[in-house]
Coordinates of C-alpha atoms in Angstrom, one line a residue:
Chain Y
X1 CA -31.3 172.1 -45.7
X2 CA -33.8 169.6 -44.2
X3 CA -34.0 168.0 -40.7
X4 CA -32.4 164.7 -40.6
X5 CA -35.3 163.3 -38.5
X6 CA -38.5 164.8 -40.0
X7 CA -37.4 166.5 -43.3
X8 CA -38.8 169.9 -42.1
X9 CA -36.8 173.0 -42.7
X10 CA -33.6 172.7 -40.5
X11 CA -32.5 175.5 -38.2
X12 CA -29.0 174.3 -37.6
X13 CA -26.3 172.3 -39.4
X14 CA -23.7 170.6 -37.3
X15 CA -20.8 169.8 -39.3
X16 CA -18.9 167.7 -36.7
X17 CA -21.9 165.3 -36.7
X18 CA -22.7 165.8 -40.3
X19 CA -26.4 166.5 -39.6
X20 CA -29.0 169.2 -39.7
X21 CA -32.1 169.6 -37.4
X22 CA -35.3 171.5 -37.1
X23 CA -36.0 173.3 -33.8
X24 CA -37.8 170.4 -32.1
X25 CA -35.2 167.7 -33.1
X26 CA -32.2 169.9 -32.4
X27 CA -33.5 170.4 -28.8
X28 CA -34.0 166.6 -28.5
X29 CA -30.4 166.1 -30.0
X30 CA -29.0 168.5 -27.4
X31 CA -30.7 166.9 -24.5
X32 CA -29.6 163.4 -25.6
X33 CA -25.9 164.6 -25.8
X34 CA -26.3 166.0 -22.2
X35 CA -27.9 162.6 -21.0
X36 CA -25.1 160.7 -22.9
X37 CA -22.4 162.7 -21.0
X38 CA -24.2 162.1 -17.7
X39 CA -24.3 158.3 -18.5
X40 CA -20.8 158.0 -20.0
X41 CA -19.0 159.6 -17.1
X42 CA -21.4 158.3 -14.3
X43 CA -21.9 162.0 -13.3
X44 CA -25.0 161.5 -11.1
X45 CA -28.4 159.8 -10.8
X46 CA -32.0 160.7 -10.3
X47 CA -31.6 160.4 -6.5
X48 CA -28.9 162.8 -6.3
X49 CA -29.4 166.4 -4.9
X50 CA -27.7 168.5 -7.6
X51 CA -26.5 172.2 -7.2
X52 CA -25.9 174.0 -10.5
X53 CA -23.5 176.9 -10.3
X54 CA -25.4 179.7 -12.1
X55 CA -23.8 182.8 -13.5
X56 CA -26.5 184.2 -15.8
X57 CA -24.5 183.1 -18.7
X58 CA -25.8 181.0 -21.6
X59 CA -24.0 177.8 -20.5
X60 CA -25.1 177.6 -16.7
X61 CA -28.7 178.7 -17.8
X62 CA -28.7 176.0 -20.4
X63 CA -27.5 173.2 -18.2
X64 CA -30.0 174.2 -15.3
X65 CA -32.8 174.0 -17.8
X66 CA -31.7 170.8 -19.5
X67 CA -31.2 169.0 -16.2
X68 CA -34.7 170.0 -14.8
X69 CA -36.3 168.9 -18.1
X70 CA -34.4 165.6 -18.1
X71 CA -36.0 165.0 -14.5
X72 CA -33.1 165.6 -12.2
X73 CA -33.4 167.0 -8.7
X74 CA -31.7 170.4 -9.3
X75 CA -31.3 173.8 -7.5
X76 CA -29.2 176.7 -8.6
X77 CA -26.6 178.8 -6.8
X78 CA -25.7 182.3 -7.7
X79 CA -23.0 184.1 -6.0
X80 CA -23.2 187.9 -5.4
X81 CA -19.5 189.1 -5.6
X82 CA -19.8 192.8 -5.8
X83 CA -21.6 195.6 -7.8
X84 CA -20.5 194.2 -11.1
X85 CA -22.8 191.1 -10.5
X86 CA -26.0 193.2 -10.1
X87 CA -27.2 192.9 -13.5
X88 CA -26.5 189.2 -13.6
X89 CA -28.5 188.8 -10.5
X90 CA -31.6 190.2 -12.1
X91 CA -31.2 187.8 -15.1
X92 CA -30.8 184.9 -12.6
X93 CA -34.1 185.9 -10.9
X94 CA -36.0 185.9 -14.1
X95 CA -34.4 182.6 -15.0
X96 CA -35.8 181.2 -11.7
X97 CA -39.3 182.4 -12.5
X98 CA -39.1 181.3 -16.1
X99 CA -38.0 177.7 -15.6
X100 CA -39.4 177.1 -12.0
X101 CA -36.2 175.9 -10.4
X102 CA -35.1 177.4 -7.0
X103 CA -31.9 179.4 -7.3
X104 CA -30.1 180.2 -4.1
X105 CA -28.4 183.6 -3.9
X106 CA -25.4 183.8 -1.6
X107 CA -23.6 187.1 -1.0
X108 CA -19.8 186.5 -0.6
X109 CA -19.1 190.2 0.0
X110 CA -20.4 189.6 3.7
X111 CA -17.1 188.0 4.4
X112 CA -15.1 191.0 3.1
X113 CA -16.6 194.0 4.8
X114 CA -18.9 194.3 1.8
X115 CA -16.1 194.4 -0.7
X116 CA -16.5 192.9 -4.2
X117 CA -13.8 190.8 -6.0
X118 CA -12.3 193.7 -7.9
X119 CA -11.8 195.7 -4.7
X120 CA -10.3 192.7 -3.0
X121 CA -8.0 192.2 -6.0
X122 CA -6.9 195.8 -5.7
X123 CA -6.1 195.4 -2.0
X124 CA -4.0 192.2 -2.4
X125 CA -2.7 193.4 -5.8
X126 CA -3.6 190.2 -7.7
X127 CA -5.6 189.8 -11.0
X128 CA -9.4 190.1 -10.5
X129 CA -9.9 186.7 -12.2
X130 CA -7.6 184.9 -9.7
X131 CA -9.4 186.4 -6.8
X132 CA -12.8 185.6 -8.3
X133 CA -11.7 182.0 -8.9
X134 CA -10.6 181.5 -5.3
X135 CA -13.8 183.0 -3.8
X136 CA -16.1 181.2 -6.3
X137 CA -14.6 177.7 -6.0
X138 CA -14.5 177.9 -2.2
X139 CA -18.2 179.1 -1.7
X140 CA -19.6 176.8 -4.4
X141 CA -18.1 173.8 -2.7
X142 CA -18.9 174.9 0.8
X143 CA -22.5 175.9 0.0
X144 CA -23.0 172.5 -1.6
X145 CA -21.5 170.6 1.3
X146 CA -23.3 172.6 4.1
X147 CA -26.7 172.2 2.4
X148 CA -26.6 168.5 1.7
X149 CA -26.0 168.5 -2.1
X150 CA -24.1 165.6 -3.5
X151 CA -23.0 167.0 -6.8
X152 CA -21.9 170.5 -8.0
X153 CA -22.6 171.0 -11.7
X154 CA -21.0 173.7 -13.8
X155 CA -21.8 174.8 -17.4
X156 CA -18.4 174.2 -18.9
X157 CA -19.0 173.1 -22.7
X158 CA -16.7 171.2 -25.2
X159 CA -15.2 174.5 -26.4
X160 CA -14.2 175.6 -22.8
X161 CA -12.6 172.3 -22.0
X162 CA -10.9 171.7 -25.4
X163 CA -9.5 175.4 -25.2
X164 CA -8.3 174.9 -21.7
X165 CA -6.5 171.7 -22.6
X166 CA -5.1 173.3 -25.8
X167 CA -3.5 176.1 -23.7
X168 CA -2.2 173.6 -21.0
X169 CA -0.7 171.5 -23.7
X170 CA 1.0 174.4 -25.5
X171 CA 2.7 175.3 -22.2
X172 CA 2.8 171.7 -20.9
X173 CA 1.1 172.7 -17.8
X174 CA 0.6 169.1 -16.8
X175 CA -0.4 169.9 -13.2
X176 CA -3.8 170.9 -14.5
X177 CA -4.2 167.7 -16.5
X178 CA -5.2 165.5 -13.6
X179 CA -8.1 167.8 -12.5
X180 CA -9.5 168.5 -16.1
X181 CA -12.1 165.9 -16.6
X182 CA -16.0 165.9 -17.1
X183 CA -16.4 164.5 -13.6
X184 CA -14.3 164.7 -10.6
X185 CA -14.9 162.4 -7.8
X186 CA -15.2 163.5 -4.2
X187 CA -11.7 163.2 -2.6
X188 CA -12.6 164.4 0.8
X189 CA -15.8 164.3 2.9
X190 CA -16.0 168.2 2.7
X191 CA -15.6 168.2 -1.1
X192 CA -18.7 167.5 -3.4
X193 CA -18.3 165.6 -6.6
X194 CA -18.1 168.0 -9.7
X195 CA -19.6 167.4 -13.0
X196 CA -19.8 169.1 -16.4
X197 CA -22.8 167.7 -18.3
X198 CA -22.3 170.0 -21.3
X199 CA -19.0 168.4 -22.1
X200 CA -20.3 166.9 -25.4
X201 CA -22.0 170.2 -26.8
X202 CA -20.2 173.2 -28.3
X203 CA -20.6 176.8 -27.5
X204 CA -22.5 177.3 -30.7
X205 CA -24.9 174.4 -29.9
X206 CA -25.6 175.9 -26.4
X207 CA -26.3 179.3 -27.9
X208 CA -28.8 177.7 -30.2
X209 CA -30.3 175.7 -27.2
X210 CA -30.9 178.8 -25.1
X211 CA -32.3 180.9 -28.0
X212 CA -34.7 178.1 -29.3
X213 CA -36.0 177.6 -25.7
X214 CA -36.2 181.3 -24.8
X215 CA -34.2 180.6 -21.7
X216 CA -33.2 184.0 -20.0
X217 CA -29.5 184.6 -20.1
X218 CA -27.1 187.6 -20.2
X219 CA -25.2 188.1 -23.5
X220 CA -22.6 190.2 -22.0
X221 CA -19.4 188.6 -20.9
X222 CA -17.7 189.4 -17.5
X223 CA -16.1 192.9 -17.7
X224 CA -12.9 191.6 -16.2
X225 CA -12.4 188.8 -18.7
X226 CA -11.5 190.9 -21.6
X227 CA -8.2 190.1 -23.5
X228 CA -7.6 186.8 -21.7
X229 CA -5.1 184.6 -23.5
X230 CA -7.7 181.8 -23.6
X231 CA -9.9 183.8 -26.1
X232 CA -7.0 183.6 -28.6
X233 CA -6.6 179.9 -28.0
X234 CA -10.4 179.6 -28.5
X235 CA -10.0 181.4 -31.9
X236 CA -7.3 179.1 -33.2
X237 CA -9.2 175.9 -32.1
X238 CA -12.2 177.3 -34.0
X239 CA -10.1 177.8 -37.0
X240 CA -8.9 174.1 -36.7
X241 CA -12.4 172.9 -36.0
X242 CA -13.7 174.7 -39.2
X243 CA -11.2 172.9 -41.3
X244 CA -11.5 169.6 -39.5
X245 CA -14.9 169.2 -37.9
X246 CA -14.7 167.2 -34.7
X247 CA -11.2 168.4 -33.9
X248 CA -12.3 169.7 -30.5
X249 CA -13.8 166.4 -29.5
X250 CA -10.8 164.5 -30.8
X251 CA -8.4 166.6 -28.8
X252 CA -10.5 166.2 -25.6
X253 CA -11.4 162.6 -25.9
X254 CA -8.5 161.0 -27.6
X255 CA -5.3 159.7 -25.8
X256 CA -5.7 162.6 -23.3
X257 CA -7.6 160.3 -20.9
X258 CA -4.6 157.9 -20.7
X259 CA -2.2 160.8 -20.3
X260 CA -4.3 162.2 -17.5
X261 CA -4.2 158.8 -15.8
X262 CA -0.4 158.7 -16.1
X263 CA 0.0 162.3 -14.8
X264 CA -2.5 161.6 -12.1
X265 CA -0.6 158.6 -10.8
X266 CA 2.5 160.8 -10.6
X267 CA 0.6 163.4 -8.6
X268 CA -0.1 162.3 -4.9
X269 CA -1.9 165.1 -3.4
X270 CA -2.4 164.9 0.4
X271 CA -5.3 166.8 1.8
X272 CA -5.4 168.4 5.3
X273 CA -8.2 170.4 6.9
X274 CA -7.7 174.2 6.9
X275 CA -6.8 175.4 10.5
X276 CA -9.4 178.2 10.2
X277 CA -12.5 176.9 8.3
X278 CA -11.9 173.1 8.4
X279 CA -12.3 172.7 4.6
X280 CA -9.8 170.7 2.6
X281 CA -6.5 172.2 1.5
X282 CA -3.0 171.1 0.8
X283 CA -1.5 173.7 3.2
X284 CA -1.9 174.5 6.8
X285 CA -4.4 177.3 6.1
X286 CA -6.4 177.3 2.9
X287 CA -6.0 179.9 0.1
X288 CA -9.5 181.3 0.8
X289 CA -8.9 181.9 4.5
X290 CA -5.5 183.5 3.8
X291 CA -7.3 185.8 1.4
X292 CA -9.9 186.7 4.0
X293 CA -7.2 187.3 6.5
X294 CA -5.2 189.6 4.1
X295 CA -8.2 191.7 3.5
X296 CA -9.0 191.8 7.2
X297 CA -5.4 193.0 8.0
X298 CA -5.6 195.6 5.3
X299 CA -8.8 197.0 7.0
X300 CA -6.9 197.1 10.2
X301 CA -3.9 198.9 8.6
X302 CA -6.4 201.1 6.6
X303 CA -8.0 202.4 9.8
X304 CA -4.6 203.0 11.4
X305 CA -3.5 205.1 8.3
X306 CA -6.8 206.4 7.3
X307 CA -5.4 210.0 6.9
X308 CA -2.9 208.7 4.3
X309 CA -5.4 207.1 2.1
X310 CA -4.9 203.5 3.1
X311 CA -7.5 201.0 2.0
X312 CA -10.0 203.8 1.0
X313 CA -7.6 204.8 -1.7
X314 CA -7.4 201.3 -3.1
X315 CA -11.2 201.2 -3.1
X316 CA -11.6 204.3 -5.1
X317 CA -9.1 203.2 -7.8
X318 CA -11.1 200.0 -8.4
X319 CA -14.4 201.7 -8.5
X320 CA -13.1 203.9 -11.3
X321 CA -12.2 200.9 -13.2
X322 CA -15.6 199.4 -12.7
X323 CA -17.5 202.5 -13.9
Chain Z
X1 CA 17.8 198.6 -33.7
X2 CA 21.3 197.8 -32.8
X3 CA 23.2 194.5 -32.6
X4 CA 23.4 193.3 -29.1
X5 CA 27.1 192.3 -29.4
X6 CA 28.7 195.1 -31.3
X7 CA 26.1 197.9 -31.5
X8 CA 26.3 198.1 -35.3
X9 CA 23.0 198.2 -37.2
X10 CA 21.0 195.0 -36.7
X11 CA 19.8 192.9 -39.6
X12 CA 17.4 190.6 -37.6
X13 CA 15.4 190.9 -34.3
X14 CA 14.7 187.6 -32.6
X15 CA 11.6 188.1 -30.3
X16 CA 11.8 184.7 -28.6
X17 CA 15.3 185.5 -27.5
X18 CA 14.7 189.2 -27.1
X19 CA 17.9 190.2 -29.0
X20 CA 18.9 191.7 -32.3
X21 CA 22.1 191.0 -34.3
X22 CA 24.2 192.3 -37.2
X23 CA 25.0 189.9 -40.0
X24 CA 28.3 188.7 -38.4
X25 CA 26.8 188.1 -34.9
X26 CA 23.7 186.5 -36.3
X27 CA 25.7 184.0 -38.1
X28 CA 27.7 183.4 -35.0
X29 CA 24.5 183.1 -33.0
X30 CA 23.0 180.6 -35.4
X31 CA 26.1 178.4 -35.5
X32 CA 26.2 178.4 -31.6
X33 CA 22.5 177.2 -31.6
X34 CA 23.5 174.4 -34.0
X35 CA 26.5 173.4 -31.8
X36 CA 24.3 173.6 -28.6
X37 CA 21.8 171.2 -30.1
X38 CA 24.6 168.8 -31.1
X39 CA 26.1 168.9 -27.6
X40 CA 22.7 168.9 -25.6
X41 CA 21.4 165.8 -27.5
X42 CA 24.9 164.2 -28.0
X43 CA 24.2 163.9 -31.7
X44 CA 27.7 163.1 -33.0
X45 CA 31.4 164.0 -32.6
X46 CA 34.2 165.2 -34.7
X47 CA 35.3 161.6 -35.5
X48 CA 31.9 160.6 -36.8
X49 CA 31.4 160.2 -40.6
X50 CA 28.2 162.3 -41.2
X51 CA 25.8 162.0 -44.1
X52 CA 23.5 165.0 -44.6
X53 CA 20.3 164.4 -46.5
X54 CA 20.3 167.2 -49.1
X55 CA 17.1 168.3 -50.9
X56 CA 18.2 171.7 -52.4
X57 CA 15.9 173.4 -49.9
X58 CA 17.1 176.1 -47.4
X59 CA 17.1 173.8 -44.4
X60 CA 19.3 171.0 -45.7
X61 CA 21.7 173.4 -47.5
X62 CA 22.1 175.5 -44.2
X63 CA 22.8 172.4 -42.0
X64 CA 25.4 171.1 -44.5
X65 CA 27.1 174.5 -44.6
X66 CA 27.0 175.0 -40.9
X67 CA 28.3 171.5 -40.1
X68 CA 31.2 171.9 -42.5
X69 CA 32.0 175.3 -41.0
X70 CA 31.9 173.9 -37.4
X71 CA 34.6 171.4 -38.5
X72 CA 32.5 168.1 -38.8
X73 CA 33.3 165.4 -41.3
X74 CA 30.3 165.7 -43.7
X75 CA 29.2 164.5 -47.0
X76 CA 25.7 165.1 -48.7
X77 CA 23.3 162.7 -50.3
X78 CA 20.8 163.9 -52.9
X79 CA 18.3 161.4 -54.1
X80 CA 17.2 161.7 -57.8
X81 CA 13.6 160.5 -57.7
X82 CA 12.0 161.3 -61.1
X83 CA 11.9 164.2 -63.5
X84 CA 10.6 166.6 -60.8
X85 CA 13.9 166.5 -59.0
X86 CA 15.9 167.8 -62.0
X87 CA 15.9 171.4 -61.1
X88 CA 16.8 170.6 -57.5
X89 CA 19.8 168.5 -58.8
X90 CA 21.2 171.5 -60.5
X91 CA 21.0 173.6 -57.3
X92 CA 22.6 170.8 -55.3
X93 CA 25.6 170.6 -57.8
X94 CA 26.1 174.4 -57.4
X95 CA 25.9 174.0 -53.6
X96 CA 28.7 171.3 -53.8
X97 CA 30.9 173.7 -55.8
X98 CA 30.0 176.6 -53.7
X99 CA 30.8 175.1 -50.3
X100 CA 33.3 172.5 -51.2
X101 CA 31.6 169.5 -49.7
X102 CA 31.1 166.2 -51.6
X103 CA 27.5 165.5 -52.4
X104 CA 26.6 161.9 -53.5
X105 CA 23.8 161.7 -56.0
X106 CA 21.9 158.5 -56.0
X107 CA 19.2 157.7 -58.5
X108 CA 16.3 155.8 -56.9
X109 CA 14.4 155.4 -60.2
X110 CA 16.8 152.7 -61.2
X111 CA 15.0 150.3 -59.0
X112 CA 11.5 151.2 -60.5
X113 CA 12.3 150.8 -64.3
X114 CA 13.1 154.5 -64.4
X115 CA 9.9 155.7 -62.9
X116 CA 9.8 158.6 -60.5
X117 CA 7.8 158.8 -57.3
X118 CA 4.7 160.4 -58.9
X119 CA 4.5 157.7 -61.5
X120 CA 4.9 155.0 -58.8
X121 CA 2.1 156.7 -56.7
X122 CA -0.2 156.6 -59.7
X123 CA 0.5 152.7 -60.2
X124 CA 0.0 151.8 -56.6
X125 CA -2.8 154.4 -56.1
X126 CA -1.3 156.1 -53.0
X127 CA -0.5 159.7 -52.3
X128 CA 2.8 160.9 -53.8
X129 CA 4.1 162.1 -50.4
X130 CA 3.6 158.7 -48.9
X131 CA 5.7 157.0 -51.7
X132 CA 8.3 159.6 -51.6
X133 CA 8.7 159.1 -47.7
X134 CA 9.0 155.3 -48.2
X135 CA 11.7 155.5 -50.9
X136 CA 13.5 158.4 -49.3
X137 CA 13.8 157.0 -45.8
X138 CA 14.8 153.6 -47.2
X139 CA 17.6 154.9 -49.5
X140 CA 18.9 157.5 -47.0
X141 CA 19.4 154.9 -44.4
X142 CA 20.7 152.2 -46.8
X143 CA 23.1 154.5 -48.5
X144 CA 24.5 155.7 -45.1
X145 CA 24.9 152.1 -43.8
X146 CA 26.5 150.7 -47.0
X147 CA 28.9 153.6 -47.2
X148 CA 30.1 153.6 -43.7
X149 CA 28.4 156.7 -42.3
X150 CA 27.6 156.6 -38.6
X151 CA 25.0 159.4 -38.6
X152 CA 22.3 160.6 -41.0
X153 CA 21.5 164.3 -40.5
X154 CA 18.3 166.0 -41.8
X155 CA 17.5 169.7 -41.9
X156 CA 14.4 169.6 -39.8
X157 CA 14.1 172.9 -37.8
X158 CA 12.1 174.0 -34.8
X159 CA 9.1 174.9 -36.8
X160 CA 8.9 171.6 -38.7
X161 CA 9.2 169.7 -35.4
X162 CA 6.8 171.9 -33.3
X163 CA 4.3 171.7 -36.1
X164 CA 4.5 167.9 -36.4
X165 CA 4.0 167.6 -32.7
X166 CA 1.2 170.1 -32.8
X167 CA -0.7 168.1 -35.3
X168 CA 0.0 164.8 -33.6
X169 CA -1.3 166.1 -30.4
X170 CA -4.4 167.6 -31.9
X171 CA -5.2 164.1 -33.2
X172 CA -3.4 162.3 -30.4
X173 CA -1.3 160.2 -32.8
X174 CA 0.8 159.0 -29.9
X175 CA 2.5 156.3 -32.0
X176 CA 4.5 159.1 -33.7
X177 CA 5.6 160.6 -30.3
X178 CA 8.3 158.0 -29.5
X179 CA 10.2 158.6 -32.9
X180 CA 9.9 162.4 -32.7
X181 CA 13.1 163.6 -31.1
X182 CA 16.2 165.6 -32.1
X183 CA 18.3 162.4 -32.0
X184 CA 17.2 158.8 -32.7
X185 CA 19.7 156.2 -31.5
X186 CA 20.5 153.3 -33.8
X187 CA 18.3 150.4 -32.8
X188 CA 19.7 147.9 -35.3
X189 CA 23.0 147.3 -36.8
X190 CA 21.5 148.2 -40.3
X191 CA 20.1 151.5 -39.0
X192 CA 22.3 154.6 -38.7
X193 CA 21.7 157.2 -35.9
X194 CA 19.5 160.0 -37.0
X195 CA 20.0 163.7 -35.9
X196 CA 18.4 167.1 -36.4
X197 CA 20.9 169.8 -35.6
X198 CA 18.6 172.6 -36.7
X199 CA 16.2 171.8 -33.8
X200 CA 16.9 175.0 -31.9
X201 CA 16.6 177.4 -34.9
X202 CA 13.4 178.5 -36.5
X203 CA 12.5 178.6 -40.2
X204 CA 13.0 182.4 -40.3
X205 CA 16.4 182.1 -38.8
X206 CA 17.3 179.5 -41.3
X207 CA 16.2 181.6 -44.1
X208 CA 18.3 184.5 -42.7
X209 CA 21.3 182.3 -42.4
X210 CA 21.2 181.0 -46.0
X211 CA 20.6 184.5 -47.4
X212 CA 23.4 186.2 -45.3
X213 CA 25.8 183.4 -46.3
X214 CA 24.9 183.3 -50.0
X215 CA 24.2 179.5 -49.7
X216 CA 22.7 178.2 -53.0
X217 CA 19.1 176.8 -52.3
X218 CA 15.9 176.4 -54.2
X219 CA 13.1 178.7 -53.1
X220 CA 10.3 176.5 -54.7
X221 CA 8.6 174.0 -52.5
X222 CA 8.0 170.4 -53.7
X223 CA 5.1 170.6 -56.2
X224 CA 3.4 167.7 -54.5
X225 CA 3.4 169.3 -51.0
X226 CA 0.7 171.9 -51.8
X227 CA -2.3 172.1 -49.5
X228 CA -0.9 169.7 -46.9
X229 CA -2.8 169.9 -43.5
X230 CA 0.6 170.6 -41.9
X231 CA 0.9 174.0 -43.6
X232 CA -2.2 175.1 -41.7
X233 CA -0.9 173.8 -38.4
X234 CA 2.2 175.8 -39.2
X235 CA 0.1 178.9 -39.8
X236 CA -1.7 178.6 -36.4
X237 CA 1.5 177.8 -34.5
X238 CA 3.1 181.0 -36.1
X239 CA 0.1 183.0 -34.8
X240 CA 0.6 181.7 -31.3
X241 CA 4.3 182.2 -31.5
X242 CA 3.8 185.9 -32.7
X243 CA 1.6 186.5 -29.5
X244 CA 3.7 184.4 -27.2
X245 CA 7.4 184.4 -28.5
X246 CA 9.1 181.1 -27.5
X247 CA 5.8 179.1 -27.7
X248 CA 7.2 176.7 -30.3
X249 CA 10.3 176.0 -28.1
X250 CA 8.1 175.5 -25.0
X251 CA 5.8 173.1 -26.9
X252 CA 8.7 171.0 -28.1
X253 CA 10.9 171.0 -25.1
X254 CA 8.5 171.2 -22.2
X255 CA 6.9 168.1 -20.6
X256 CA 6.9 166.3 -24.1
X257 CA 10.2 164.6 -23.2
X258 CA 8.5 162.9 -20.3
X259 CA 5.5 162.0 -22.2
X260 CA 7.6 160.5 -25.0
X261 CA 9.4 158.4 -22.5
X262 CA 6.0 157.1 -21.2
X263 CA 4.7 156.4 -24.6
X264 CA 8.0 154.8 -25.7
X265 CA 8.0 152.5 -22.7
X266 CA 4.5 151.3 -23.8
X267 CA 5.7 150.6 -27.3
X268 CA 8.0 147.6 -27.7
X269 CA 8.9 147.4 -31.3
X270 CA 10.5 144.2 -32.3
X271 CA 12.7 144.4 -35.4
X272 CA 13.3 141.6 -37.9
X273 CA 15.4 141.6 -41.2
X274 CA 13.4 142.0 -44.4
X275 CA 13.3 138.6 -46.3
X276 CA 14.2 140.3 -49.5
X277 CA 16.8 143.1 -48.7
X278 CA 17.9 142.2 -45.2
X279 CA 17.2 145.7 -43.8
X280 CA 15.3 146.1 -40.5
X281 CA 11.5 146.0 -40.6
X282 CA 8.7 145.1 -38.2
X283 CA 7.2 142.8 -40.7
X284 CA 8.3 139.7 -42.7
X285 CA 9.0 141.9 -45.9
X286 CA 9.8 145.6 -45.6
X287 CA 7.5 148.3 -46.9
X288 CA 10.0 149.4 -49.5
X289 CA 10.5 145.9 -50.9
X290 CA 6.7 145.4 -51.0
X291 CA 6.5 148.6 -53.0
X292 CA 9.2 147.5 -55.5
X293 CA 7.4 144.3 -55.9
X294 CA 4.0 145.9 -56.6
X295 CA 5.6 148.1 -59.3
X296 CA 7.3 145.1 -60.8
X297 CA 4.1 143.2 -60.8
X298 CA 2.3 146.0 -62.5
X299 CA 5.0 146.0 -65.2
X300 CA 4.4 142.3 -65.9
X301 CA 0.6 142.9 -66.0
X302 CA 1.2 146.0 -68.1
X303 CA 3.2 144.0 -70.6
X304 CA 0.5 141.3 -70.6
X305 CA -2.3 143.9 -71.2
X306 CA -0.3 146.3 -73.2
X307 CA -3.1 146.6 -75.8
X308 CA -5.5 147.7 -73.2
X309 CA -3.3 150.6 -71.9
X310 CA -2.0 148.9 -68.7
X311 CA 0.8 150.6 -67.0
X312 CA 1.6 152.8 -69.9
X313 CA -1.8 154.5 -69.3
X314 CA -0.9 155.3 -65.7
X315 CA 2.5 156.7 -66.7
X316 CA 0.9 159.1 -69.2
X317 CA -1.6 160.4 -66.6
X318 CA 1.1 161.2 -64.2
X319 CA 3.4 162.9 -66.7
X320 CA 0.5 165.3 -67.5
X321 CA 0.3 166.2 -63.7
X322 CA 4.1 166.8 -63.7
X323 CA 4.1 169.0 -66.8

C-alpha cells in the first residue's frame, strides 16, 4: 500500500479515513488532526499557558509532544501518588529530557502521611480507582490554578471518549453527559478550562505516533485498572468500528452534542467554595478535603488502637496487593 | 436448579431476574410479563378488537397464543407476499387450527399483477426488506382500519427493540426515536393504535414459551434478512447482556423515555391524506401508492418493450434468486 501524499511505502492504513500514509505524512496527518480539534472546539491559543497532565502513558506523552511541536506554550504535571507510580516517574523524567519540555512533579502523598492511593483506598474501604480519581482531579486543577495555567490538557483520545459515552448510554447515566466534551469551560475562578486535543485520533493512531517519533512512554497499564468494565465496552466498540469504520466518531460527534445541551440545560449546578480549602464544590466541604479528613481521623484512631492492628494492619494488606 | 415457586426441577434460568422456573411456572411468569406490559403501557383492554400481525415466526405465534389465553379478543392477519411466503402460510394455517384463533389471510400480490416483494424490489431497484416494509406496514394498518380493529399487535420482543435502539444510537438516527415505543397512539382516524406486548420478554424466553406450549412456528428466518447489520448489533448486545444481566432492559427503559419525549417535541409531523388511497401520509401521495404506480408503469413499459426483455427479464432474475 502506498502513501496517499507521496506514493512511498505506507506504514499505516486508516480505514475510517480510507487513506494510507508513510511515516512522515502520518505524523503530519496526526498533528493536523490535533490542530483541527484545538480549532474546532476553541480549546486554547498560542498565548495560553497550558498544563498537560502527564502519566507516562502513550496518550499524555503524545499530546505533550504534539502540542510542543505545534508551537504551544506547554508544561507537564506528573503526580506521584504512591510506590506504584515510581516506574512511571522514571519514564516521565526521560520524556522531559527527550522532548525538552519542563514536567512538574508533585507528590500527593505528602497530604496523607506519605500514604499512596491504594493504602488510602484500603483505609476508607473504597475502590482504588475512585480514590485515585478524587486525588488526581483535585491536584491537577489546584496545581494549574495556583501556578497560573489557563488550561489543563489531558490525553483522552477518541476511543476513550467514545467508550465512556457508550457505557453511559447503555446505562443511561445522563448525569455524566453534560461534562463529557472535548473542552470544558471554566465555571468558577478556581477552576481551569479543560481540553482534550486527542479527541479526533484513535488509540491505534496514538500508538503509531509515539512509536514513529520515539517518544518515551510506559507500555504497562495501571496495575489497579485490570478487569474494568470499560475494557469490555472498548472491545465491543472496536468490533463495531471494524465492521463500520468511523462508528466511534459518529457516536461521539453525531446527535450527542444536541443531547448534551438538552441534559445540560436540565442540570443547574451551583458551586460553593469548600469550607476547608476554598476550591469549588457542590457541597459544604469538598470530596477531596473529606477524604483527607477521613485518613487523618484513621491515623488518630490508629495510634489510639495501635496494639490491635489499627491502621497499620490496613497498610500491610494493601502492600501485599501491590507486591 | 429448582423452580423458585414450587421447588420442582427448573427448565429455565433467567439471569436478568435471578430466578429459575419449572415449565408450569415459567409459562405463568411469561404471561404475567405480557400482562404487565399491556397494563404498564395501557396497550388495550378486554373490549378492544385486536389484530395480531402473524408471520409464522416464534414471536408473533407466541403473542397470538398468549393474548388468546389471557382472554383478549384477538384475530390474526397473515400477508401472502409472494412465493417465498408459501411455507409460512402452511405453518400459519396449522397455528390457527392448533390454538383456535381466526387468522385472516390477505394476498398483497393482487395489487402488483401477482408479483411478490422480491420481484417488485427488482423492478424498482431497491432492497427487498425496504419493499417488504412498505407493503407490510401499509396493508397491516389498512386491513385493521377497514375491518374494525382498534389495535394492531406485533411480536417485537425486548431483544428486537433494544437492538433497534442500540443501532439507532450508534448512528444517532434520532428521527426513529419518537416512533420507537411499546405503544404508539393513533394519530389519525385512518391509523390504528400499535402495541408490542412482548416488550418485557427476551427472544430466549419467547423461544422457551413456544417450545413448552407446542405452539406451531417456523424456525427458518426470512431468506432475505441474512447478513443484516442488525444481527451484529444483536450479537454485541447479547455479549453485554451476558456480562451484565438486565442490560437490554436498562437500555430500553432507562432515560430513553425522556429522550424520546424531547425528540418527539422537536418533531412536528403533519399528516395529510394520500391523493390516491386516502390513507395518512406526510406527502401528497403515500409511499405505498407511489410503489404501486411505479410497478404499474414498469408493466406498461414492459409491454411496450416486450421484445427487448423489459419487465419479464427482471422477473426471471428474481425467480432465480428465490429458487
